[in-house]
Short mmCIF file of N, CA, C and O in Angstrom, two decimals:
data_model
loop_
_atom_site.label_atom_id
_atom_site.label_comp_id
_atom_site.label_asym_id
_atom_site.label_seq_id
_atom_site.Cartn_x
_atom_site.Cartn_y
_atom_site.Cartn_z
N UNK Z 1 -34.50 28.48 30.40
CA UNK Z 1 -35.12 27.27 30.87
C UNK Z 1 -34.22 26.09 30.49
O UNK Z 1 -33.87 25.98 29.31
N UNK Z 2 -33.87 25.29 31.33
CA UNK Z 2 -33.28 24.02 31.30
C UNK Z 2 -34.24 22.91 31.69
O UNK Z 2 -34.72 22.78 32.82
N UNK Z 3 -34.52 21.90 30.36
CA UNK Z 3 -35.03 20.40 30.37
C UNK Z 3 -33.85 19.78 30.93
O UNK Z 3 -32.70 20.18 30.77
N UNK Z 4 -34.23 18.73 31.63
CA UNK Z 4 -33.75 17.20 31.83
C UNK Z 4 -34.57 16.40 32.54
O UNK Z 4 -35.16 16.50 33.61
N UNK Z 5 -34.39 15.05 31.14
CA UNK Z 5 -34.86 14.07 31.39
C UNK Z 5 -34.30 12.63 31.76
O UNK Z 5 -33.32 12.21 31.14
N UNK Z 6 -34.93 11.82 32.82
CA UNK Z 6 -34.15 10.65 33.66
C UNK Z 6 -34.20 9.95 32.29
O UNK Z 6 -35.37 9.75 31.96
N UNK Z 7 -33.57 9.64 31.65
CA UNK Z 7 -33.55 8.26 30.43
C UNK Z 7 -33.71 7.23 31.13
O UNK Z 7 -34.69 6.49 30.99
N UNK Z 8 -32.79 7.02 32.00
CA UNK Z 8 -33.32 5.83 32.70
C UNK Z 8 -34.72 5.17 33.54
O UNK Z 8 -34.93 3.98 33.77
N UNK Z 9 -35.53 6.29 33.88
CA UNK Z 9 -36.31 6.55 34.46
C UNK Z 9 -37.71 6.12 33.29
O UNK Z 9 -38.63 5.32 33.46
N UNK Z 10 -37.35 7.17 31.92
CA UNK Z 10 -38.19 6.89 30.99
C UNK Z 10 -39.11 5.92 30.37
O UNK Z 10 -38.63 5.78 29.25
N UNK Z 11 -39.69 5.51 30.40
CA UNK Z 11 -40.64 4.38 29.76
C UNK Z 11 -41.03 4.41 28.25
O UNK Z 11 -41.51 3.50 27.56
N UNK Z 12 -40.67 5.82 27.89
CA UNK Z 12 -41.16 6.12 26.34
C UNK Z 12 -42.98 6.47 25.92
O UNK Z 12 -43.34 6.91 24.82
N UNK Z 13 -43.86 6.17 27.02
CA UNK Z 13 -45.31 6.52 26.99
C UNK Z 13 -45.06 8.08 26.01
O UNK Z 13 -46.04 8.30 25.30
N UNK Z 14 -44.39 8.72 25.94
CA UNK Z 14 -44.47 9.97 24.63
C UNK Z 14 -45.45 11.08 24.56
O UNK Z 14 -45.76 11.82 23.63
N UNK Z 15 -45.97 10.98 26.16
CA UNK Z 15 -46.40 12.13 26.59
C UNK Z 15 -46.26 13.36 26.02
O UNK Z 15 -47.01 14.08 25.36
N UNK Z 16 -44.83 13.49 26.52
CA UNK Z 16 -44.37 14.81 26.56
C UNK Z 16 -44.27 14.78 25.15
O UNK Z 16 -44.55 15.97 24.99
N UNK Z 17 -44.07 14.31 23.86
CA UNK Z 17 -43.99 14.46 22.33
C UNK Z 17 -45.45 14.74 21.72
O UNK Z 17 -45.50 14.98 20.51
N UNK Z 18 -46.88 14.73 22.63
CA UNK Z 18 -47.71 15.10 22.21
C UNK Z 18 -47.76 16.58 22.75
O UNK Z 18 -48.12 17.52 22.03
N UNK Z 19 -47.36 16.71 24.10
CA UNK Z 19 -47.73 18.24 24.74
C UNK Z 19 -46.90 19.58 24.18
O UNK Z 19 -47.17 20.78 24.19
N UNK Z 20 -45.53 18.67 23.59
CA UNK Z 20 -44.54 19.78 23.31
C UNK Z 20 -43.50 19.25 22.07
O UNK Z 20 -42.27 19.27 22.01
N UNK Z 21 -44.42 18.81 21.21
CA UNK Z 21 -43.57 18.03 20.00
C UNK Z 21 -42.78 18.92 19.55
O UNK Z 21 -42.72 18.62 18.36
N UNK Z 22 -41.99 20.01 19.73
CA UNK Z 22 -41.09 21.02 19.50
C UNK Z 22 -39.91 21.15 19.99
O UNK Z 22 -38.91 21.68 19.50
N UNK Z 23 -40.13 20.40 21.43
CA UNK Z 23 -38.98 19.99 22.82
C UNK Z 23 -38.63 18.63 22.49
O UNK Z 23 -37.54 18.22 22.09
N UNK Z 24 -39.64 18.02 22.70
CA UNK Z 24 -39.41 16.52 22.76
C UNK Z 24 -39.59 15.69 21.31
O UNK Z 24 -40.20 16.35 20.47
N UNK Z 25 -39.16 14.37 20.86
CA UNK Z 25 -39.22 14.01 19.66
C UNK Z 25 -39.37 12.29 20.04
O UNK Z 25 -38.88 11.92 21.11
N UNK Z 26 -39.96 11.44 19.28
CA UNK Z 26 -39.29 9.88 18.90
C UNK Z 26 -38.72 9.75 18.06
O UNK Z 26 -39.18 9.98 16.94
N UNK Z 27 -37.32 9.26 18.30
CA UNK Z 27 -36.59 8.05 16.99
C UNK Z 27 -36.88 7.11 17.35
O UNK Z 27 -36.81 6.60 18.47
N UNK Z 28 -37.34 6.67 16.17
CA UNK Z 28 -37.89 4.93 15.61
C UNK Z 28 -39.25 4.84 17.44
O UNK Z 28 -39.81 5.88 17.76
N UNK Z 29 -39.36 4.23 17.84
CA UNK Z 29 -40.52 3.46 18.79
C UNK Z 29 -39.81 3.97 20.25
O UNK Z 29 -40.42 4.42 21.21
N UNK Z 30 -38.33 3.77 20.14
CA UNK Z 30 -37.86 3.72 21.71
C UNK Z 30 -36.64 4.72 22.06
O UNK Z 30 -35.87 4.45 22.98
N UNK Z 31 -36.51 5.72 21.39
CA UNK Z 31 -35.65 6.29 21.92
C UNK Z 31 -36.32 8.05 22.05
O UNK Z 31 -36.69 8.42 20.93
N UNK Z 32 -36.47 8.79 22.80
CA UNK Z 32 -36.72 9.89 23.22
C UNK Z 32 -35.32 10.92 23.08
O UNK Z 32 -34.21 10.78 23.61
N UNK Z 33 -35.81 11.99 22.16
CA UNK Z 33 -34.54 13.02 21.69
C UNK Z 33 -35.19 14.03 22.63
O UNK Z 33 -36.22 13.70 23.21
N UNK Z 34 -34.71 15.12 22.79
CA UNK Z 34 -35.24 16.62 22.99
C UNK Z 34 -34.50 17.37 23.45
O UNK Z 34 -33.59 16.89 24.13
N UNK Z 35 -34.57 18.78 23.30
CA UNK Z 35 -33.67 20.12 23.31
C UNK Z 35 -34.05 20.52 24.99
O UNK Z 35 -35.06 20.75 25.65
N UNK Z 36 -32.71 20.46 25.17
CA UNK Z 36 -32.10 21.03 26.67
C UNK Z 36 -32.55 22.29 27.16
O UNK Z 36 -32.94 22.66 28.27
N UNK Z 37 -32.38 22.89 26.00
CA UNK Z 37 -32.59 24.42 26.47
C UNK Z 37 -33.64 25.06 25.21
O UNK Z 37 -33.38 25.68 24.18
N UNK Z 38 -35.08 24.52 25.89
CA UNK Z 38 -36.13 25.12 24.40
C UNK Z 38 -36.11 26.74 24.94
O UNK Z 38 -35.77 27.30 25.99
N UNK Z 39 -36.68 27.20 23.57
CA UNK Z 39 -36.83 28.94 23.46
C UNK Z 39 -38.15 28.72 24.59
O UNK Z 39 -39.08 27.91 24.57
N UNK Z 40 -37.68 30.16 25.87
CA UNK Z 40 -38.71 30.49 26.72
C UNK Z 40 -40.28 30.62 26.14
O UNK Z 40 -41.14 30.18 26.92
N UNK Z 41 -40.82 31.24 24.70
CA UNK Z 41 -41.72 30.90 24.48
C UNK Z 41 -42.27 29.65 24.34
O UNK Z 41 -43.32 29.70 23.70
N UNK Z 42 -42.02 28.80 24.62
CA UNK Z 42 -42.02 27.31 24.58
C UNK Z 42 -42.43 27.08 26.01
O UNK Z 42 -42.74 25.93 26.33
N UNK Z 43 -42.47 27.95 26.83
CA UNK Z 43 -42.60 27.77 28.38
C UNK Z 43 -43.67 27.06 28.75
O UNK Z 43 -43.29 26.40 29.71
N UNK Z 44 -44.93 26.80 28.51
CA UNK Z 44 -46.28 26.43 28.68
C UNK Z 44 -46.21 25.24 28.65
O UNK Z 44 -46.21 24.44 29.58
N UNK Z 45 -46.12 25.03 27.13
CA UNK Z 45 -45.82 23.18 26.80
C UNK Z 45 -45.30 22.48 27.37
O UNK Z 45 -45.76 21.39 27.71
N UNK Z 46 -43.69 23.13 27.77
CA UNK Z 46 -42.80 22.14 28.28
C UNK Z 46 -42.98 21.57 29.51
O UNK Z 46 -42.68 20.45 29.93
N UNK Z 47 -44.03 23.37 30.52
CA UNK Z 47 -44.44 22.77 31.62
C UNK Z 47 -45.39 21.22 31.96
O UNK Z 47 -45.35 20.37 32.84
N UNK Z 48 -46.33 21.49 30.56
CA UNK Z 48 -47.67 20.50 30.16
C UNK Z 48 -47.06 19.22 30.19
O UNK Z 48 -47.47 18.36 30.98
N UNK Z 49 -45.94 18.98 29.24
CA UNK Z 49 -45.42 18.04 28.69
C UNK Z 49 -44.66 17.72 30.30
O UNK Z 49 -44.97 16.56 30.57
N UNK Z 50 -44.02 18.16 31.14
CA UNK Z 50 -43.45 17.39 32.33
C UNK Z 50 -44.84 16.82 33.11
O UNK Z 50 -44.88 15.62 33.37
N UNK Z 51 -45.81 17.57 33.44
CA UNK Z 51 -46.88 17.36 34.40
C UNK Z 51 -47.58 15.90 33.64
O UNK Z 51 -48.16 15.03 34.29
N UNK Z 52 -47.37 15.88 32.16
CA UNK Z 52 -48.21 14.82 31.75
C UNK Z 52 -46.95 13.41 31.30
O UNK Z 52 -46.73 12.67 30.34
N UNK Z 53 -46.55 13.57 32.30
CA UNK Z 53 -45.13 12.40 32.15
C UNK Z 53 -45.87 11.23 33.02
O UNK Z 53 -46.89 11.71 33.52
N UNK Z 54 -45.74 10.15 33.31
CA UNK Z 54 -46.69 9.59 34.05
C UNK Z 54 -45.49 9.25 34.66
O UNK Z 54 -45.70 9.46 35.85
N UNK Z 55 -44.41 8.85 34.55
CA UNK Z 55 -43.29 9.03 35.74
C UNK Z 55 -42.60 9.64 36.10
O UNK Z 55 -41.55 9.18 36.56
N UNK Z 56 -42.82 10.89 36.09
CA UNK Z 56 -42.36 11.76 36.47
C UNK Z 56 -40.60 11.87 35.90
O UNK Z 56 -39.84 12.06 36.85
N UNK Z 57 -39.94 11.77 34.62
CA UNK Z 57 -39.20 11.52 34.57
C UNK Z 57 -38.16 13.19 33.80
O UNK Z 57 -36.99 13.24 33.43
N UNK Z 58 -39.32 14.39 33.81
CA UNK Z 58 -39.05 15.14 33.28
C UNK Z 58 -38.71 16.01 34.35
O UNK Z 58 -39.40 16.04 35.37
N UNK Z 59 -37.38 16.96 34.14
CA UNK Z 59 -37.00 17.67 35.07
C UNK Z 59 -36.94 19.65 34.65
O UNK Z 59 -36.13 20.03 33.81
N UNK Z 60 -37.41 20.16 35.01
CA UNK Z 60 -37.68 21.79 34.52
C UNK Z 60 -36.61 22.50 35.75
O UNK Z 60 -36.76 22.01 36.86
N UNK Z 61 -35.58 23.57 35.62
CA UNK Z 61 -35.07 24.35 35.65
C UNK Z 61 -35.01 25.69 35.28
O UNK Z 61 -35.02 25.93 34.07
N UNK Z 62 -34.94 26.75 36.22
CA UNK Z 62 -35.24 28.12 35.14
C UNK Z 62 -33.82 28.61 35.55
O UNK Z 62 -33.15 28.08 36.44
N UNK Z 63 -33.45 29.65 34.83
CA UNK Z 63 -32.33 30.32 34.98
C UNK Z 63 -32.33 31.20 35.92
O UNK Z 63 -33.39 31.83 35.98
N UNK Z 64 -31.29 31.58 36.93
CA UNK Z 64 -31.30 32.31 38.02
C UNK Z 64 -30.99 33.87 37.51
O UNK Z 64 -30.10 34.06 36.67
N UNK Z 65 -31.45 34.52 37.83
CA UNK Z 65 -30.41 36.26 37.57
C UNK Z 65 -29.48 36.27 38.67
O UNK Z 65 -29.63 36.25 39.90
N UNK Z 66 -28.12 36.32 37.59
CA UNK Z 66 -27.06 36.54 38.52
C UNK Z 66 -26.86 37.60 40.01
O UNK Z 66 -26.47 38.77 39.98
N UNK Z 67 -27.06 37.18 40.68
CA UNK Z 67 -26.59 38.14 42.43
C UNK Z 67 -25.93 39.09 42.34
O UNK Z 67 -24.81 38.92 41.88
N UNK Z 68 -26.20 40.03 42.61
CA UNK Z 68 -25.70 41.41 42.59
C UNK Z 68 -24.04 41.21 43.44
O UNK Z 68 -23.63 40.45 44.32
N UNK Z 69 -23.46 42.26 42.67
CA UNK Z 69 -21.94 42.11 42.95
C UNK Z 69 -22.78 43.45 44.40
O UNK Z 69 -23.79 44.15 44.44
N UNK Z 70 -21.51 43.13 45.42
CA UNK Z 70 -21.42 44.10 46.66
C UNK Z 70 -20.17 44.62 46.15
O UNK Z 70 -19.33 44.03 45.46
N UNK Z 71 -20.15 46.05 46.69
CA UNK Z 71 -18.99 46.38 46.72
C UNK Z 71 -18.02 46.41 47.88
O UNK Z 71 -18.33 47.23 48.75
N UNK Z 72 -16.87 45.69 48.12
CA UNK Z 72 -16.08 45.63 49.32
C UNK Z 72 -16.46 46.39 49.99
O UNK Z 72 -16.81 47.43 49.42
N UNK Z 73 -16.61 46.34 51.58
CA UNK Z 73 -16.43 47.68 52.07
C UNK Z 73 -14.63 47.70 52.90
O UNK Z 73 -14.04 46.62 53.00
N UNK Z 74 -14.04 48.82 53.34
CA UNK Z 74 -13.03 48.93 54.05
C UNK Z 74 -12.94 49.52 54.77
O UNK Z 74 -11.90 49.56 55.42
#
């Protein structure tokens, strides 16, 4: 799972630091920290914590399984 969040976008409301205080963090009042890549058991929250963003500023990614190799044909 890959987080990203718009900083710019952000407002700091700290949503997501109540839904998933494990992902997300405050330093001091205005700055928003959080881990890029939380452990998949973490999956629930992080979803909670984007849905309860009020601007939508949280972005969720999952990891693809790599595409099967073909073998040439000739």
């Amino acid at each position: 799972m890959k987080v990203v969040v718009d900083l710019s976008r952000c407002e700091v409301y700290a949503q997501c630091v109540f839904a998933s205080p494990t992902t997300f963090t405050l330093r001091g009042e205005e700055v928003l920290e959080y881990d890029p890549s939380p452990d998949d058991a973490l999956r629930d929250e992080v979803v909670m914590a984007a849905r309860a963003c009020p601007v939508q500023a949280i972005k969720i990614g999952w990891a693809e399984e790599a595409p099967a190799v073909e073998e040439p044909t000739t």
